[in-house]
Short mmCIF file of C-alpha atoms in Angstrom, two decimals:
data_model
loop_
_atom_site.label_atom_id
_atom_site.label_comp_id
_atom_site.label_asym_id
_atom_site.label_seq_id
_atom_site.Cartn_x
_atom_site.Cartn_y
_atom_site.Cartn_z
CA MET A 23 247.09 -11.89 4.38
CA GLY A 24 247.76 -8.66 2.54
CA LYS A 25 250.53 -6.42 3.77
CA SER A 26 249.17 -3.44 5.69
CA LYS A 27 250.71 -0.03 6.18
CA ASN A 28 252.40 0.16 9.57
CA ILE A 29 251.69 2.70 12.26
CA SER A 30 254.84 4.78 11.88
CA VAL A 31 256.11 8.15 10.78
CA THR A 32 257.59 6.88 7.53
CA ASN A 33 254.75 4.61 6.44
CA THR A 34 251.69 6.78 6.88
CA SER A 35 249.14 5.95 4.20
CA GLU A 36 249.68 8.42 1.34
CA GLN A 37 246.27 7.60 -0.10
CA LYS A 38 244.65 8.56 3.21
CA VAL A 39 246.42 11.92 3.08
CA ILE A 40 245.46 12.44 -0.57
CA ASP A 41 241.84 11.54 0.13
CA THR A 42 241.73 14.01 3.01
CA ILE A 43 243.29 16.79 0.93
CA ASN A 44 240.72 16.14 -1.79
CA SER A 45 237.99 16.71 0.77
CA PHE A 46 239.16 20.34 0.93
CA GLU A 47 237.62 21.37 -2.36
CA ASN A 48 238.92 24.94 -2.50
CA ILE A 49 242.48 24.40 -1.25
CA SER A 50 245.10 26.36 -3.19
CA GLY A 51 247.64 24.34 -5.14
CA GLU A 52 250.59 26.17 -3.59
CA TRP A 53 249.50 25.05 -0.11
CA ALA A 54 248.79 21.41 -0.98
CA GLU A 55 252.25 20.10 -0.02
CA LYS A 56 252.31 21.84 3.36
CA THR A 57 248.75 20.74 4.04
CA ALA A 58 249.75 17.15 3.31
CA HIS A 59 252.66 17.46 5.77
CA TYR A 60 250.37 18.60 8.59
CA LEU A 61 247.84 15.90 7.76
CA ARG A 62 250.56 13.24 8.10
CA LEU A 63 251.48 14.60 11.53
CA GLY A 64 247.83 14.54 12.53
CA LEU A 65 247.45 10.93 11.45
CA GLU A 66 250.62 9.79 13.20
CA GLY A 67 249.90 11.06 16.71
CA ALA A 68 252.37 11.45 19.58
CA ALA A 69 255.63 9.48 19.54
CA ASN A 70 254.98 7.49 22.75
CA THR A 71 251.48 6.61 21.61
CA THR A 72 252.87 5.49 18.26
CA ARG A 73 255.38 3.14 19.92
CA ALA A 74 252.68 1.56 22.09
CA TYR A 75 250.34 1.20 19.13
CA LYS A 76 252.98 -0.54 17.01
CA SER A 77 253.51 -3.13 19.74
CA ASP A 78 249.76 -3.65 20.12
CA VAL A 79 249.26 -4.04 16.37
CA ARG A 80 252.03 -6.65 16.18
CA ALA A 81 250.36 -8.63 18.99
CA PHE A 82 246.99 -8.42 17.20
CA GLU A 83 248.46 -9.57 13.88
CA LYS A 84 250.19 -12.50 15.59
CA TRP A 85 246.96 -13.58 17.30
CA CYS A 86 245.02 -13.39 14.02
CA GLN A 87 247.68 -15.50 12.31
CA SER A 88 247.39 -18.12 15.05
CA GLN A 89 243.62 -18.24 14.47
CA GLY A 90 243.87 -18.24 10.68
CA VAL A 91 241.77 -15.09 10.30
CA LEU A 92 242.26 -11.78 8.53
CA HIS A 93 243.45 -8.87 10.65
CA LEU A 94 242.88 -6.10 8.11
CA PRO A 95 240.12 -5.30 7.63
CA VAL A 96 239.03 -7.13 10.74
CA ALA A 97 235.59 -8.75 10.91
CA VAL A 98 233.45 -7.93 13.93
CA GLU A 99 233.41 -11.63 14.89
CA THR A 100 237.21 -11.69 14.89
CA LEU A 101 237.49 -8.54 16.99
CA ALA A 102 234.91 -9.89 19.44
CA ALA A 103 236.89 -13.10 19.84
CA TYR A 104 240.11 -11.13 20.31
CA VAL A 105 238.81 -8.93 23.12
CA THR A 106 237.26 -12.00 24.77
CA PHE A 107 240.72 -13.58 24.65
CA LEU A 108 242.27 -10.42 26.11
CA ALA A 109 239.66 -10.21 28.87
CA GLU A 110 240.96 -13.46 30.36
CA GLU A 111 244.03 -11.66 31.73
CA LYS A 112 244.15 -8.00 30.65
CA LYS A 113 242.74 -4.92 32.35
CA VAL A 114 239.99 -2.92 30.68
CA SER A 115 242.38 0.00 30.15
CA THR A 116 244.81 -2.31 28.32
CA ILE A 117 242.05 -3.72 26.12
CA GLU A 118 240.89 -0.22 25.23
CA ARG A 119 244.41 0.85 24.33
CA LYS A 120 244.80 -2.15 22.04
CA LEU A 121 241.46 -1.35 20.39
CA SER A 122 242.68 2.19 19.78
CA ALA A 123 245.77 0.81 18.06
CA ILE A 124 243.66 -1.41 15.82
CA ALA A 125 241.43 1.58 15.06
CA LYS A 126 244.47 3.64 14.01
CA LEU A 127 245.65 0.76 11.79
CA HIS A 128 242.31 0.75 9.99
CA GLU A 129 242.28 4.54 9.70
CA LEU A 130 245.73 4.65 8.13
CA ASN A 131 244.73 2.01 5.60
CA GLY A 132 241.35 3.51 4.73
CA TYR A 133 239.12 0.81 6.22
CA GLU A 134 236.00 1.18 8.32
CA TYR A 135 236.36 -0.09 11.88
CA VAL A 136 233.79 -2.56 13.19
CA ALA A 137 234.31 -1.66 16.87
CA TYR A 138 231.78 1.12 16.44
CA GLN A 139 228.98 -1.35 15.72
CA LYS A 140 226.32 -1.63 18.42
CA SER A 141 226.88 -5.36 18.98
CA PHE A 142 230.56 -4.83 19.70
CA ARG A 143 229.92 -1.87 22.00
CA THR A 144 227.50 -4.07 23.96
CA LEU A 145 230.21 -6.72 24.29
CA MET A 146 232.66 -4.15 25.67
CA ASP A 147 230.03 -2.94 28.14
CA GLY A 148 229.78 -6.50 29.42
CA ILE A 149 233.56 -6.78 29.81
CA ARG A 150 233.66 -3.50 31.72
CA ARG A 151 230.91 -4.65 34.07
CA LYS A 152 232.62 -7.98 34.68
CA LYS A 153 236.15 -6.69 35.20
CA GLY A 154 235.48 -3.16 36.42
CA ILE A 155 237.34 -0.11 35.19
CA ARG A 156 239.20 0.95 38.31
CA GLN A 157 242.87 1.46 37.53
CA LYS A 158 245.63 0.11 39.73
CA GLN A 159 246.98 3.00 41.75
CA ALA A 160 250.72 3.67 41.75
CA PRO A 161 251.94 3.45 45.36
CA ALA A 162 253.12 6.67 46.97
CA PHE A 163 256.07 7.04 49.33
CA THR A 164 256.47 9.26 52.37
CA LEU A 165 258.66 12.35 52.23
CA ALA A 166 260.85 11.03 55.06
CA ALA A 167 261.51 7.75 53.23
CA PHE A 168 262.26 9.57 49.97
CA LYS A 169 264.72 11.97 51.59
CA GLN A 170 266.45 9.09 53.35
CA VAL A 171 267.04 7.35 50.02
CA VAL A 172 268.24 10.47 48.23
CA THR A 173 270.66 11.62 50.95
CA GLN A 174 272.38 8.22 50.93
CA LEU A 175 273.16 8.33 47.21
CA ASP A 176 276.85 8.77 46.39
CA ASP A 177 276.69 11.49 43.76
CA SER A 178 280.46 11.46 43.26
CA LEU A 179 279.60 8.71 40.76
CA LEU A 180 278.11 10.22 37.60
CA LEU A 181 275.56 7.45 37.10
CA THR A 182 274.32 7.92 40.65
CA LEU A 183 274.29 11.70 40.16
CA ARG A 184 272.09 11.22 37.11
CA ASP A 185 269.74 8.95 39.04
CA LYS A 186 269.57 11.41 41.93
CA SER A 187 268.72 14.19 39.47
CA ILE A 188 265.95 12.09 37.95
CA LEU A 189 264.47 11.28 41.36
CA LEU A 190 264.53 14.86 42.64
CA LEU A 191 263.34 16.52 39.45
CA GLY A 192 260.72 13.84 38.85
CA PHE A 193 259.28 14.33 42.32
CA ALA A 194 259.52 18.13 42.53
CA SER A 195 258.10 18.65 39.03
CA ALA A 196 255.47 15.88 39.17
CA CYS A 197 256.59 14.99 35.65
CA ARG A 198 255.62 11.87 33.77
CA ARG A 199 258.49 9.61 32.72
CA SER A 200 258.06 10.59 29.05
CA GLU A 201 258.36 14.24 30.04
CA LEU A 202 261.56 13.56 31.97
CA THR A 203 263.22 11.68 29.14
CA SER A 204 262.24 14.25 26.51
CA LEU A 205 263.83 17.18 28.37
CA ASN A 206 266.81 18.98 26.88
CA ILE A 207 269.27 21.09 28.85
CA GLU A 208 268.02 24.19 27.06
CA ASP A 209 264.53 23.51 28.47
CA LEU A 210 265.83 24.51 31.92
CA ASP A 211 265.92 28.17 32.93
CA PHE A 212 267.91 28.56 36.15
CA ARG A 213 266.94 31.71 38.04
CA THR A 214 267.98 33.16 41.38
CA ASP A 215 264.76 32.11 43.10
CA CYS A 216 263.73 28.99 41.18
CA LEU A 217 264.13 26.79 38.12
CA ILE A 218 261.62 27.02 35.27
CA VAL A 219 261.17 23.81 33.27
CA SER A 220 259.60 24.16 29.82
CA LEU A 221 257.70 21.17 28.45
CA LYS A 222 257.26 20.86 24.70
CA ARG A 223 254.73 18.06 24.75
CA SER A 224 253.15 15.70 27.24
CA LYS A 225 250.47 13.03 27.51
CA THR A 226 247.78 15.69 27.87
CA ASN A 227 249.54 18.29 25.70
CA GLN A 228 250.22 16.47 22.44
CA LEU A 229 249.79 19.60 20.31
CA GLY A 230 252.72 21.39 21.93
CA ASP A 231 250.97 24.17 23.86
CA TYR A 232 253.40 26.15 26.02
CA GLU A 233 253.71 24.58 29.50
CA GLU A 234 256.08 25.47 32.31
CA LYS A 235 256.79 24.09 35.77
CA ALA A 236 258.54 25.84 38.64
CA ILE A 237 261.08 24.04 40.84
CA PHE A 238 262.30 25.65 44.06
CA TYR A 239 265.50 25.51 46.08
CA SER A 240 265.63 23.31 49.16
CA PRO A 241 267.36 24.63 52.30
CA ASP A 242 269.05 21.21 52.47
CA PRO A 243 271.60 20.99 49.60
CA SER A 244 271.63 17.18 49.79
CA VAL A 245 268.01 17.00 48.60
CA CYS A 246 267.90 20.16 46.50
CA PRO A 247 266.70 19.40 42.95
CA ILE A 248 268.16 22.60 41.49
CA ARG A 249 271.67 22.23 42.94
CA THR A 250 271.71 18.55 42.00
CA LEU A 251 270.71 19.34 38.41
CA GLN A 252 273.35 22.06 38.14
CA LYS A 253 276.00 19.60 39.28
CA TRP A 254 274.75 17.00 36.78
CA ILE A 255 274.75 19.43 33.85
CA GLN A 256 278.22 20.64 34.78
CA SER A 257 279.45 17.05 34.60
CA LEU A 258 278.05 16.72 31.06
CA ASN A 259 280.24 19.62 29.92
CA ARG A 260 277.70 20.88 27.38
CA GLN A 261 274.81 23.33 27.32
CA THR A 262 272.47 21.71 24.81
CA GLY A 263 271.05 18.29 24.00
CA PRO A 264 269.37 15.58 26.06
CA LEU A 265 269.28 16.23 29.80
CA PHE A 266 269.21 12.59 30.88
CA VAL A 267 271.42 10.20 28.93
CA SER A 268 272.49 6.57 28.86
CA PHE A 269 275.84 5.35 30.17
CA ARG A 270 278.57 3.11 28.85
CA LYS A 271 280.92 1.05 31.01
CA GLY A 272 283.23 2.90 33.35
CA ASP A 273 280.74 5.51 34.58
CA HIS A 274 280.90 7.41 31.28
CA PRO A 275 277.77 9.25 30.10
CA THR A 276 276.95 9.13 26.40
CA GLU A 277 275.02 11.78 24.47
CA LYS A 278 272.20 9.32 23.77
CA ARG A 279 268.85 10.17 25.37
CA ILE A 280 267.77 7.73 28.09
CA PRO A 281 264.85 5.50 26.99
CA ASP A 282 261.53 5.80 28.82
CA ASP A 283 261.80 2.28 30.22
CA ASN A 284 265.09 3.10 31.96
CA ILE A 285 263.21 5.43 34.29
CA TYR A 286 261.57 2.30 35.71
CA ASP A 287 265.03 0.87 36.41
CA VAL A 288 266.11 4.04 38.21
CA ILE A 289 262.99 4.14 40.39
CA GLN A 290 263.05 0.48 41.34
CA LYS A 291 266.81 0.40 41.89
CA HIS A 292 266.67 3.16 44.50
CA LEU A 293 263.10 3.24 45.84
CA GLY A 294 262.18 -0.45 45.63
CA LYS A 295 260.43 -2.88 43.31
CA ARG A 296 256.92 -1.91 44.34
CA PHE A 297 257.33 1.63 43.05
CA SER A 298 257.03 2.92 39.48
CA PRO A 299 257.83 6.22 37.74
CA HIS A 300 254.24 7.27 38.37
CA SER A 301 254.93 6.98 42.11
CA LEU A 302 256.92 10.23 41.86
CA ARG A 303 253.84 11.99 40.53
CA ALA A 304 251.41 10.30 42.92
CA SER A 305 253.66 11.10 45.88
CA PHE A 306 253.90 14.75 44.87
CA VAL A 307 250.11 15.02 44.99
CA SER A 308 249.63 13.14 48.26
CA ILE A 309 252.48 14.92 50.09
CA ALA A 310 251.47 18.36 48.80
CA LYS A 311 247.91 17.66 49.91
CA GLU A 312 249.06 16.58 53.38
CA ASN A 313 251.03 19.84 53.63
CA GLY A 314 247.89 21.88 52.99
CA ALA A 315 248.12 22.60 49.25
CA ASP A 316 244.80 23.09 47.50
CA ASP A 317 243.83 21.27 44.32
CA GLY A 318 244.39 24.34 42.15
CA SER A 319 248.01 24.81 43.21
CA ILE A 320 248.68 21.09 42.77
CA MET A 321 247.17 21.09 39.28
CA ARG A 322 249.37 24.04 38.27
CA GLN A 323 252.35 21.73 38.72
CA THR A 324 250.91 18.37 37.64
CA LYS A 325 249.05 19.93 34.68
CA HIS A 326 246.00 17.77 35.35
CA LYS A 327 243.00 19.11 33.50
CA THR A 328 240.46 18.09 36.15
CA GLN A 329 240.40 17.29 39.87
CA VAL A 330 239.45 13.64 39.28
CA MET A 331 243.03 12.32 39.42
CA ILE A 332 243.90 14.54 42.38
CA ARG A 333 241.06 12.96 44.33
CA ARG A 334 242.16 9.49 43.26
CA TYR A 335 245.71 10.04 44.52
CA THR A 336 244.51 11.31 47.91
CA ARG A 337 241.52 8.97 48.31
CA ILE A 338 243.15 6.45 50.69
CA GLU A 339 244.66 9.13 52.93
CA ASP A 340 241.30 10.90 53.11
CA ILE A 341 239.57 7.64 54.03
CA LYS A 342 241.98 7.11 56.92
CA LYS A 343 242.13 10.71 58.11
CA TYR A 344 238.47 11.72 57.95
CA ASN A 345 236.68 8.59 59.12
CA ALA A 346 234.30 8.14 62.04
CA ALA A 347 235.49 4.55 62.41
CA MET A 348 238.50 5.91 64.30
CA ASN A 349 236.24 7.00 67.14
CA LEU A 350 234.17 3.87 67.67
CA GLY A 351 235.98 3.01 70.89
CA LEU A 352 236.96 -0.53 69.89
#
């Protein structure tokens, strides 16, 4: 098999960039280099997406090697067999993500992608009908249970103080794990009445539009996200750089940004194995809704673009709370 260009920042297909520049017939020569730079960024996509795509492409290449078939450019028969293989165990959302990675691989290398053919789209329709497209919902916790966990954390230990900060900020901000790990200290603006958190980029804001979230003081210092963060930053003894960092032995924080996957470890260590980082976000929505918040105020914090996900998070509670089956008299 021929060697393909990887999905990465350093190996973006130069020919693809050149071809795209050439499509701008009247572009000025003095702007060509800067235009090429922006085109590379456009082809690469967001960092988290790039990491996931690289893993998916490696898995696809390995499967093709095991079958003795070419992965680039992929034949429609090969791609059909691959998604049929994936459908044995994978969710529809996972299959679609892997197809997006393969599409990006073909785009970067200048090949047409066969997934757009009608026969393949029909195959995917069949897989969706068979498996369904409902996503597994991240479990939410109750506020009482969350506060019980947080108040029992010994924040005299720096590692525990970091974890407590992650839990409280993650819940109060309704941030995604990638947003938490990408935060720098300088992204936090501590004010007398609240904390303003500035987000550079997120899953739904990959072009870097200005986004802010407000965090408020709690009357109980033991569960106050702002006071906990101030204590954590003071322990770091610096005013810039990554907010959440890895540790070395002996309870010593490094200056290395915590990886996304470590947020899973923090959540499951303190909240339990059934919970995930997304549980912080799901719990924010469900608890805020129970406390009377409307969808608009919730979306101002979660940065959801539509009410679809808000309804999904609160669906089970609504089914239990507003259901005539409670009054059947059984």
